[in-house]
PDB file of C-alpha atoms in Angstrom:
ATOM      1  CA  UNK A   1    -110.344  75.208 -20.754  1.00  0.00           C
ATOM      2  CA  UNK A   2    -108.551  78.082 -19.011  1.00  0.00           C
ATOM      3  CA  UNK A   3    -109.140  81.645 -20.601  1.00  0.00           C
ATOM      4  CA  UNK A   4    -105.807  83.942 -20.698  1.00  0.00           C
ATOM      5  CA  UNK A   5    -107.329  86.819 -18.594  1.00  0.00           C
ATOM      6  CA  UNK A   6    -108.387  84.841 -16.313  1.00  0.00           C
ATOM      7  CA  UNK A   7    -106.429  85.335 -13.035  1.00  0.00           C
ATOM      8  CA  UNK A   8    -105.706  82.586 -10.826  1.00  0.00           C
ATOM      9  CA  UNK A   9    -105.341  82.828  -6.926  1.00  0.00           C
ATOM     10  CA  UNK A  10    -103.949  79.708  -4.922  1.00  0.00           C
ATOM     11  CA  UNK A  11    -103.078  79.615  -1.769  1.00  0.00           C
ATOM     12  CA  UNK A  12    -100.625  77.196  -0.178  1.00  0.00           C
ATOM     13  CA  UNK A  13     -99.827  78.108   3.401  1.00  0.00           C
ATOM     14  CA  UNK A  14     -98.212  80.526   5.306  1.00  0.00           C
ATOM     15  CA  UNK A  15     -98.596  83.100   8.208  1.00  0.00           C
ATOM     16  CA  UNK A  16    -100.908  84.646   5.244  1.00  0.00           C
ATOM     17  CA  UNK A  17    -103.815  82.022   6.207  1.00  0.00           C
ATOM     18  CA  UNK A  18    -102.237  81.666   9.593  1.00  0.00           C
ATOM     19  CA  UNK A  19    -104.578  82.425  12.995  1.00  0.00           C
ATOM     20  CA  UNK A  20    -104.182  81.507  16.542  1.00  0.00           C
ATOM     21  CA  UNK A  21    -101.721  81.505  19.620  1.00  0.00           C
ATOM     22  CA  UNK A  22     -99.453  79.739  19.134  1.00  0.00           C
ATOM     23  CA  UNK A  23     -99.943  80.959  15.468  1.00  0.00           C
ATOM     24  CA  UNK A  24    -100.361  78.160  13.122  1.00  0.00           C
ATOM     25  CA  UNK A  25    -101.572  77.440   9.671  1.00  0.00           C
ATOM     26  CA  UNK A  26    -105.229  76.664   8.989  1.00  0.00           C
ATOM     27  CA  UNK A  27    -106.527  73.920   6.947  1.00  0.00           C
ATOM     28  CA  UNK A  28    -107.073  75.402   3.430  1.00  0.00           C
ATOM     29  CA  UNK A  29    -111.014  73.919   4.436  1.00  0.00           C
ATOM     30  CA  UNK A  30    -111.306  76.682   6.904  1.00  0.00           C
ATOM     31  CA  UNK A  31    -109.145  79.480   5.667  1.00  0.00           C
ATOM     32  CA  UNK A  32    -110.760  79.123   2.238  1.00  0.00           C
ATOM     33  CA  UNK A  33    -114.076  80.750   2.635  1.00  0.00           C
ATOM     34  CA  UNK A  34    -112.700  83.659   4.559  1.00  0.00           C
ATOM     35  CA  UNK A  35    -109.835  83.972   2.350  1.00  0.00           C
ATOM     36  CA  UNK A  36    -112.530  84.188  -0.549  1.00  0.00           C
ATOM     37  CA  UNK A  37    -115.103  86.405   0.983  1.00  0.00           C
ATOM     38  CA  UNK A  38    -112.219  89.047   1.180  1.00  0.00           C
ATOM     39  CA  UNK A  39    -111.677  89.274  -2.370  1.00  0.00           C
ATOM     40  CA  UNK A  40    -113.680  91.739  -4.214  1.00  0.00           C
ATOM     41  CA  UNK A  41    -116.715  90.622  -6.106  1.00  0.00           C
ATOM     42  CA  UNK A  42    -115.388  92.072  -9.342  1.00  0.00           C
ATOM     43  CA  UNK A  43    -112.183  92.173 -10.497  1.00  0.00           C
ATOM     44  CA  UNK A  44    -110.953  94.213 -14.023  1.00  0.00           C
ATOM     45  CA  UNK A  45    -110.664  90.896 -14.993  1.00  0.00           C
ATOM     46  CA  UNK A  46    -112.018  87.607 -13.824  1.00  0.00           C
ATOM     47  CA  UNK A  47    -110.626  85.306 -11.245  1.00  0.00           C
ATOM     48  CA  UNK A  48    -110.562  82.276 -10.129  1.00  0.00           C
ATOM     49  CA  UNK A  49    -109.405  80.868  -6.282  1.00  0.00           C
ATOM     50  CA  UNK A  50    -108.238  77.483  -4.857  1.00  0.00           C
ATOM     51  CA  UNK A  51    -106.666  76.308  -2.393  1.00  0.00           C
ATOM     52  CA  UNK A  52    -104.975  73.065  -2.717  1.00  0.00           C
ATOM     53  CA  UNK A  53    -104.478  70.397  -0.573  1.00  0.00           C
ATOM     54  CA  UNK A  54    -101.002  71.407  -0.223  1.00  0.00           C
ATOM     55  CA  UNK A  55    -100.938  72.874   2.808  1.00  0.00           C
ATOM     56  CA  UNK A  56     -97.875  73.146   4.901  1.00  0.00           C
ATOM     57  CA  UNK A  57    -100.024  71.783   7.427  1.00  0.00           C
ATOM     58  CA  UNK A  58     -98.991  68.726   4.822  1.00  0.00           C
ATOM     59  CA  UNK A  59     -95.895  66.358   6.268  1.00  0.00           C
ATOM     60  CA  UNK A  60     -94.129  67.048   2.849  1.00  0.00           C
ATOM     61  CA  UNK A  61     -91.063  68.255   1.551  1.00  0.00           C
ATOM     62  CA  UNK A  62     -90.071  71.897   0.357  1.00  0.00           C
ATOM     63  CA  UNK A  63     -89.412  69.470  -2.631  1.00  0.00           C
ATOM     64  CA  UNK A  64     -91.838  68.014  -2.706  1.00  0.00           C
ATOM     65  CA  UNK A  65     -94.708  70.304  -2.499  1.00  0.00           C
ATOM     66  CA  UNK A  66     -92.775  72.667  -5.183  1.00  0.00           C
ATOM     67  CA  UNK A  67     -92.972  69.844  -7.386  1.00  0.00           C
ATOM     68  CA  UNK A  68     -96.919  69.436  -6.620  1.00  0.00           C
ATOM     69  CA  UNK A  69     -97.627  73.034  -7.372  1.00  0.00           C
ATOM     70  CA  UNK A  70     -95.879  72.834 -10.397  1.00  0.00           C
ATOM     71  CA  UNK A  71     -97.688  70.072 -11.802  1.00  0.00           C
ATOM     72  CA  UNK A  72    -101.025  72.305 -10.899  1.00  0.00           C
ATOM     73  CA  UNK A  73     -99.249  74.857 -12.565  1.00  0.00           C
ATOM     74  CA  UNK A  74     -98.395  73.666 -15.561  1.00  0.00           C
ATOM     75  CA  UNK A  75    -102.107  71.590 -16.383  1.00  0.00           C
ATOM     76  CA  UNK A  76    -103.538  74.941 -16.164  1.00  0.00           C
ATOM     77  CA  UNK A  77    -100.964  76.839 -18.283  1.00  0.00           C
ATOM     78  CA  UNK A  78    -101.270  73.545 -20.743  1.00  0.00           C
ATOM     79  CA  UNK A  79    -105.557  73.900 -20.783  1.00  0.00           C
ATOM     80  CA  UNK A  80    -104.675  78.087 -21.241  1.00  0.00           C
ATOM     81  CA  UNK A  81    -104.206  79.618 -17.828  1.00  0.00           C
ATOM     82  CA  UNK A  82    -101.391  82.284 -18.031  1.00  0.00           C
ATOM     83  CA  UNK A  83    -101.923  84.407 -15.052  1.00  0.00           C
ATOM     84  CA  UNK A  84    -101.252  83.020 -11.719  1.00  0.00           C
ATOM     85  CA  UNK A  85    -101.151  84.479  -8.177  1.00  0.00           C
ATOM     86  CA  UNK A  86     -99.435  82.035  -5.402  1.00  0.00           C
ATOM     87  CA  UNK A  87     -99.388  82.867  -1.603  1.00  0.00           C
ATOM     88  CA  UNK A  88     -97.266  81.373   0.162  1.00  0.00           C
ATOM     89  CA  UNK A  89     -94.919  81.222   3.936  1.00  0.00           C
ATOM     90  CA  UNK A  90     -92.027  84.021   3.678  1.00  0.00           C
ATOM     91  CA  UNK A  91     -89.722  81.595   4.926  1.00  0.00           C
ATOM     92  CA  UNK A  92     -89.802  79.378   1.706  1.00  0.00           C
ATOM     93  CA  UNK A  93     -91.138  82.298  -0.831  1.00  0.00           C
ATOM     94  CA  UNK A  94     -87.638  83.190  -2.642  1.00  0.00           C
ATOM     95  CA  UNK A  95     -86.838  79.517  -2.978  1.00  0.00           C
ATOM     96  CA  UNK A  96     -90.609  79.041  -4.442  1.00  0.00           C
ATOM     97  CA  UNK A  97     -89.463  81.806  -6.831  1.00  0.00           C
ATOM     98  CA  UNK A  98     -86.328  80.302  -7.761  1.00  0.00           C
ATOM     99  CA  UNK A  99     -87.532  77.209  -8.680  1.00  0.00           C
ATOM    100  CA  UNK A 100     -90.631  78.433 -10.451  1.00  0.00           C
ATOM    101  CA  UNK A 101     -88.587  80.935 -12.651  1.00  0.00           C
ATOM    102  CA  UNK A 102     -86.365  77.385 -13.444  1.00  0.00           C
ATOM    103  CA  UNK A 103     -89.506  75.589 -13.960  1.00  0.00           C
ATOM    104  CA  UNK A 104     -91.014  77.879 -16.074  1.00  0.00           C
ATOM    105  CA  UNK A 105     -88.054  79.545 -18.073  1.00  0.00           C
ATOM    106  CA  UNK A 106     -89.312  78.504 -21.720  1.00  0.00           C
ATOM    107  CA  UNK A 107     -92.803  79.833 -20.930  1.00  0.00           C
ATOM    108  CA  UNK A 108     -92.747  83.418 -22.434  1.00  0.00           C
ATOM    109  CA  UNK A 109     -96.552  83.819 -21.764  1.00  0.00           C
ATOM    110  CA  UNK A 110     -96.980  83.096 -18.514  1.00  0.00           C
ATOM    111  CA  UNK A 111     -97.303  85.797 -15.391  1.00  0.00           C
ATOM    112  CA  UNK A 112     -96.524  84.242 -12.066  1.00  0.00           C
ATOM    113  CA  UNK A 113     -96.636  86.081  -8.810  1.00  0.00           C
ATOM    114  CA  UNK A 114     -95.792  84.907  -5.596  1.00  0.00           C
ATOM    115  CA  UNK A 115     -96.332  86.653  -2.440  1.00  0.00           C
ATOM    116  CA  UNK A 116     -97.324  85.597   1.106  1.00  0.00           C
ATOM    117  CA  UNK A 117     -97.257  88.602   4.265  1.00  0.00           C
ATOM    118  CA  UNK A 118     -95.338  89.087   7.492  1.00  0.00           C
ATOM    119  CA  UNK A 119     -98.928  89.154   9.471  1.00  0.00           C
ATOM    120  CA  UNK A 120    -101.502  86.645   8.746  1.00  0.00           C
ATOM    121  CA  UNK A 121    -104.961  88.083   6.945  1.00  0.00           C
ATOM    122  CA  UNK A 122    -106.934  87.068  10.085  1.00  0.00           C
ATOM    123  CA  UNK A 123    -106.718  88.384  13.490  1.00  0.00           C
ATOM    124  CA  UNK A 124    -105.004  85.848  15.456  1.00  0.00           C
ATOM    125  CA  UNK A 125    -106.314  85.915  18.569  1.00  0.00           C
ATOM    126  CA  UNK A 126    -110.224  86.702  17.499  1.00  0.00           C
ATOM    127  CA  UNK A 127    -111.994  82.990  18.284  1.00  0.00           C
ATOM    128  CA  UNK A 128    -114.295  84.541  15.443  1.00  0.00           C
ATOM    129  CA  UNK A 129    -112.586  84.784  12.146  1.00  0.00           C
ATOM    130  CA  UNK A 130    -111.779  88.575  11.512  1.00  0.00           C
ATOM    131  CA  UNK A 131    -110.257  90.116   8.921  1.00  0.00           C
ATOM    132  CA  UNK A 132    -106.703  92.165   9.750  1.00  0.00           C
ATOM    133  CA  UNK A 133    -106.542  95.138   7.984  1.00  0.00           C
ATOM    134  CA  UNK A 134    -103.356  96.135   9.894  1.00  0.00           C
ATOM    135  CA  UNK A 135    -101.926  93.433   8.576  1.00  0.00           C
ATOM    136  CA  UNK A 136     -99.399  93.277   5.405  1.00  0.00           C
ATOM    137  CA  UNK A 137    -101.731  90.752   3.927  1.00  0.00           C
ATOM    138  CA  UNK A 138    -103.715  93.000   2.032  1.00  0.00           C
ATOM    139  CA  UNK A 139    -101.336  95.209   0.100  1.00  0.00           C
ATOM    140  CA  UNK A 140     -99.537  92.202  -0.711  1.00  0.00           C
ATOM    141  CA  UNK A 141    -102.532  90.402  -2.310  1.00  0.00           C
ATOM    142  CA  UNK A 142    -104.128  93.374  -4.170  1.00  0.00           C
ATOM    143  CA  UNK A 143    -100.501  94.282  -5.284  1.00  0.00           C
ATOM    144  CA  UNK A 144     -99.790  90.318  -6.782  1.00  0.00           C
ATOM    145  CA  UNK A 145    -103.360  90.926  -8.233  1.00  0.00           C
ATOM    146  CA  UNK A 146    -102.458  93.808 -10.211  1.00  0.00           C
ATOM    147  CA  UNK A 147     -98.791  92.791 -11.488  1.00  0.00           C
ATOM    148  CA  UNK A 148    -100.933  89.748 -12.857  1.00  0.00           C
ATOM    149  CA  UNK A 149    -103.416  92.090 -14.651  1.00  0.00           C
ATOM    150  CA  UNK A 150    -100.911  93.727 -16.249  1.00  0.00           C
ATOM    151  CA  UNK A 151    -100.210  90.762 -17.590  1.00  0.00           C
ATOM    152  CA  UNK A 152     -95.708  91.259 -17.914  1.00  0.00           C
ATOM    153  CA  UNK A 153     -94.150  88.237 -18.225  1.00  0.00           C
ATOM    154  CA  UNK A 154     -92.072  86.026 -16.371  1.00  0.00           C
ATOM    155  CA  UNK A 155     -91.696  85.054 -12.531  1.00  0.00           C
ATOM    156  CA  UNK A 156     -92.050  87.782  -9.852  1.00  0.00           C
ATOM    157  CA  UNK A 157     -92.131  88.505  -6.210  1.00  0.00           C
ATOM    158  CA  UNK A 158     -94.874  90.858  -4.475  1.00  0.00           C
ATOM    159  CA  UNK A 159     -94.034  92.221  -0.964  1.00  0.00           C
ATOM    160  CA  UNK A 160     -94.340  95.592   0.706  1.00  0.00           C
ATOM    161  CA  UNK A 161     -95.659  97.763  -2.454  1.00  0.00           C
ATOM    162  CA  UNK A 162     -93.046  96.414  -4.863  1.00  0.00           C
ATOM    163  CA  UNK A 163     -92.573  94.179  -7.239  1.00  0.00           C
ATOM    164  CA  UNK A 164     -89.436  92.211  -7.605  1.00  0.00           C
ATOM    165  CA  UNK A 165     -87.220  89.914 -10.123  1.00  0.00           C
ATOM    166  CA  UNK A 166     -87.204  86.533  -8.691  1.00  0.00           C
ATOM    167  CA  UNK A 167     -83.878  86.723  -7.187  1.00  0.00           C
ATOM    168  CA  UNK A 168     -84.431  87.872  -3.740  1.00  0.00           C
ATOM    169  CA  UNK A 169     -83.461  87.134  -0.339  1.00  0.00           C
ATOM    170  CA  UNK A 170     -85.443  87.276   3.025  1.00  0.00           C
ATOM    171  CA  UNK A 171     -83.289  89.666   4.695  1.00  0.00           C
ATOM    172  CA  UNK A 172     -85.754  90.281   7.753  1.00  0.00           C
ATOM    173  CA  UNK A 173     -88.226  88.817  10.006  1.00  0.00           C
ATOM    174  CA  UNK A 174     -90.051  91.612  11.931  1.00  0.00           C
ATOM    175  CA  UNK A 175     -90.826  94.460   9.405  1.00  0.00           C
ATOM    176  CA  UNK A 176     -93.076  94.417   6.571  1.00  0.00           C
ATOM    177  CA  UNK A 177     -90.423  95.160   3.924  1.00  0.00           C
ATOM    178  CA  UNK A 178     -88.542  91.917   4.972  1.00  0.00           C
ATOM    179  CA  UNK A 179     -87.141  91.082   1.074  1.00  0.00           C
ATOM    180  CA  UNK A 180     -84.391  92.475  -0.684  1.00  0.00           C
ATOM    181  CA  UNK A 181     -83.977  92.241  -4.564  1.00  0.00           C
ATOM    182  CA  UNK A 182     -84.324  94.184  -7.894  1.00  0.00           C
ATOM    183  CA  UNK A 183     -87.595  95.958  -8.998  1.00  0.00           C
ATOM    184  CA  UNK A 184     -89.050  95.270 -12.262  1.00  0.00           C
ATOM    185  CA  UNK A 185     -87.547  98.453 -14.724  1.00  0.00           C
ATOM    186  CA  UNK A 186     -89.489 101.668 -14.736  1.00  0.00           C
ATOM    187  CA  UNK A 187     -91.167 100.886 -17.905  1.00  0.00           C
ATOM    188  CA  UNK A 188     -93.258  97.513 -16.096  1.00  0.00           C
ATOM    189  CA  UNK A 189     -93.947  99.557 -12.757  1.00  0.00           C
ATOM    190  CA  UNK A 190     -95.498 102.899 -14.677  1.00  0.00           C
ATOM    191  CA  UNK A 191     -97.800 100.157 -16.828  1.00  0.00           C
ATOM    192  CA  UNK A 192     -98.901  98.719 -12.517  1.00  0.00           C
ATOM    193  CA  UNK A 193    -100.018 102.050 -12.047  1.00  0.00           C
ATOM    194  CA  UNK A 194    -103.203 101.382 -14.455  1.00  0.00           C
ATOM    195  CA  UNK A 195    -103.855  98.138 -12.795  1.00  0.00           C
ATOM    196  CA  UNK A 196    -104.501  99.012  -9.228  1.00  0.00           C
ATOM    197  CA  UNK A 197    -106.529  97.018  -7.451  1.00  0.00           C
ATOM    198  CA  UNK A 198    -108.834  97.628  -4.213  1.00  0.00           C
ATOM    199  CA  UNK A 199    -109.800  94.815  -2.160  1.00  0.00           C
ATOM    200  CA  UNK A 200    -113.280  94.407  -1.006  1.00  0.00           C
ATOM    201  CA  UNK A 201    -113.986  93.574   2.462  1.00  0.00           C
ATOM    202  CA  UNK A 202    -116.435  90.749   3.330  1.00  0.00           C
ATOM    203  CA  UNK A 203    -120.036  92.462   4.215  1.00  0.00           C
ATOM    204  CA  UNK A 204    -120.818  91.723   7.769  1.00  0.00           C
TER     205      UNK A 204
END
């Protein structure tokens, strides 16, 4: 059984666990422990990380892996999981979203973030891996983190500092702030600024 504090991290692809020239995904085996180590070792509330097998190192569908992480998804939120944090590839975030918000429309309860980052959490052309703090990756995470604390409902989207509705478009490819779409009212954002969250970095 799933507590309702508990909050959830799963990551499922994307230049966010992306390293190497030619950049490319890494296998959620080799990404995991980094991706892990970076988190801090206490949280305001507890949480728990996976990383599936879905991959998109995986030959599958958009479809098809939507429909996987669903049925994750929903097991959890069925045992009592109601916060979750999903990291995924930019290029397939909004339609994530979209379909999750569909999914999940007759969950009141649940808090779902997704967010992924326009520079991957590892330096890409380190042989070692290293984190990036340059990179997007980590005010995107620690921002998903706390709209999950805060524990508002429904289906969001965490990217460059803000939080947003579902409904959003990709509207660039180069800059950090690379989504467009509405902010959660002043009312949600002013009850984010008590859930700030700092993430550790790995000790040496």
């Amino acid at each position: 059984m799933h507590t309702p504090q508990t909050t959830h991290l799963i990551y499922v692809g994307g230049t966010f666990g992306s390293h190497g020239t030619p950049l490319s995904p890494l296998l959620p085996t080799c990404f995991c422990p980094s991706y892990k180590a970076s988190l801090p070792h206490a949280l305001p509330t507890s949480a728990r990380t996976s990383c599936p097998t879905t991959s998109s190192r995986q030959q599958r569908t958009h479809a098809q892996r939507f429909v996987a992480l669903y049925e994750t998804l929903l097991t959890a939120y069925q045992t009592g999981a109601r916060r979750f944090v999903i990291i995924t590839g930019t290029d397939s975030l909004s339609y994530l979203a979209a379909f999750m918000a569909a999914a999940f429309a007759d969950c009141h309860d649940i808090t779902l973030i997704i967010t992924g980052s326009m520079q991957p959490l590892l330096i890409a052309d380190e042989v070692e891996l290293q984190i990036n703090e340059q990179s997007d990756a980590w005010a995107n995470i620690s921002g998903a983190i706390a709209v999950a604390q805060a524990a508002i409902s429904g289906v969001f989207v965490q990217f460059a500092n803000k939080p947003y509705w579902q409904k959003h478009p990709k509207i660039d490819s180069q800059v950090f702030d690379a989504f467009a779409g509405m902010p959660l009212p002043q009312a949600s954002t002013q009850t984010l600024a008590n859930f700030t969250v700092r993430l550790g970095k790995p000790s040496a």
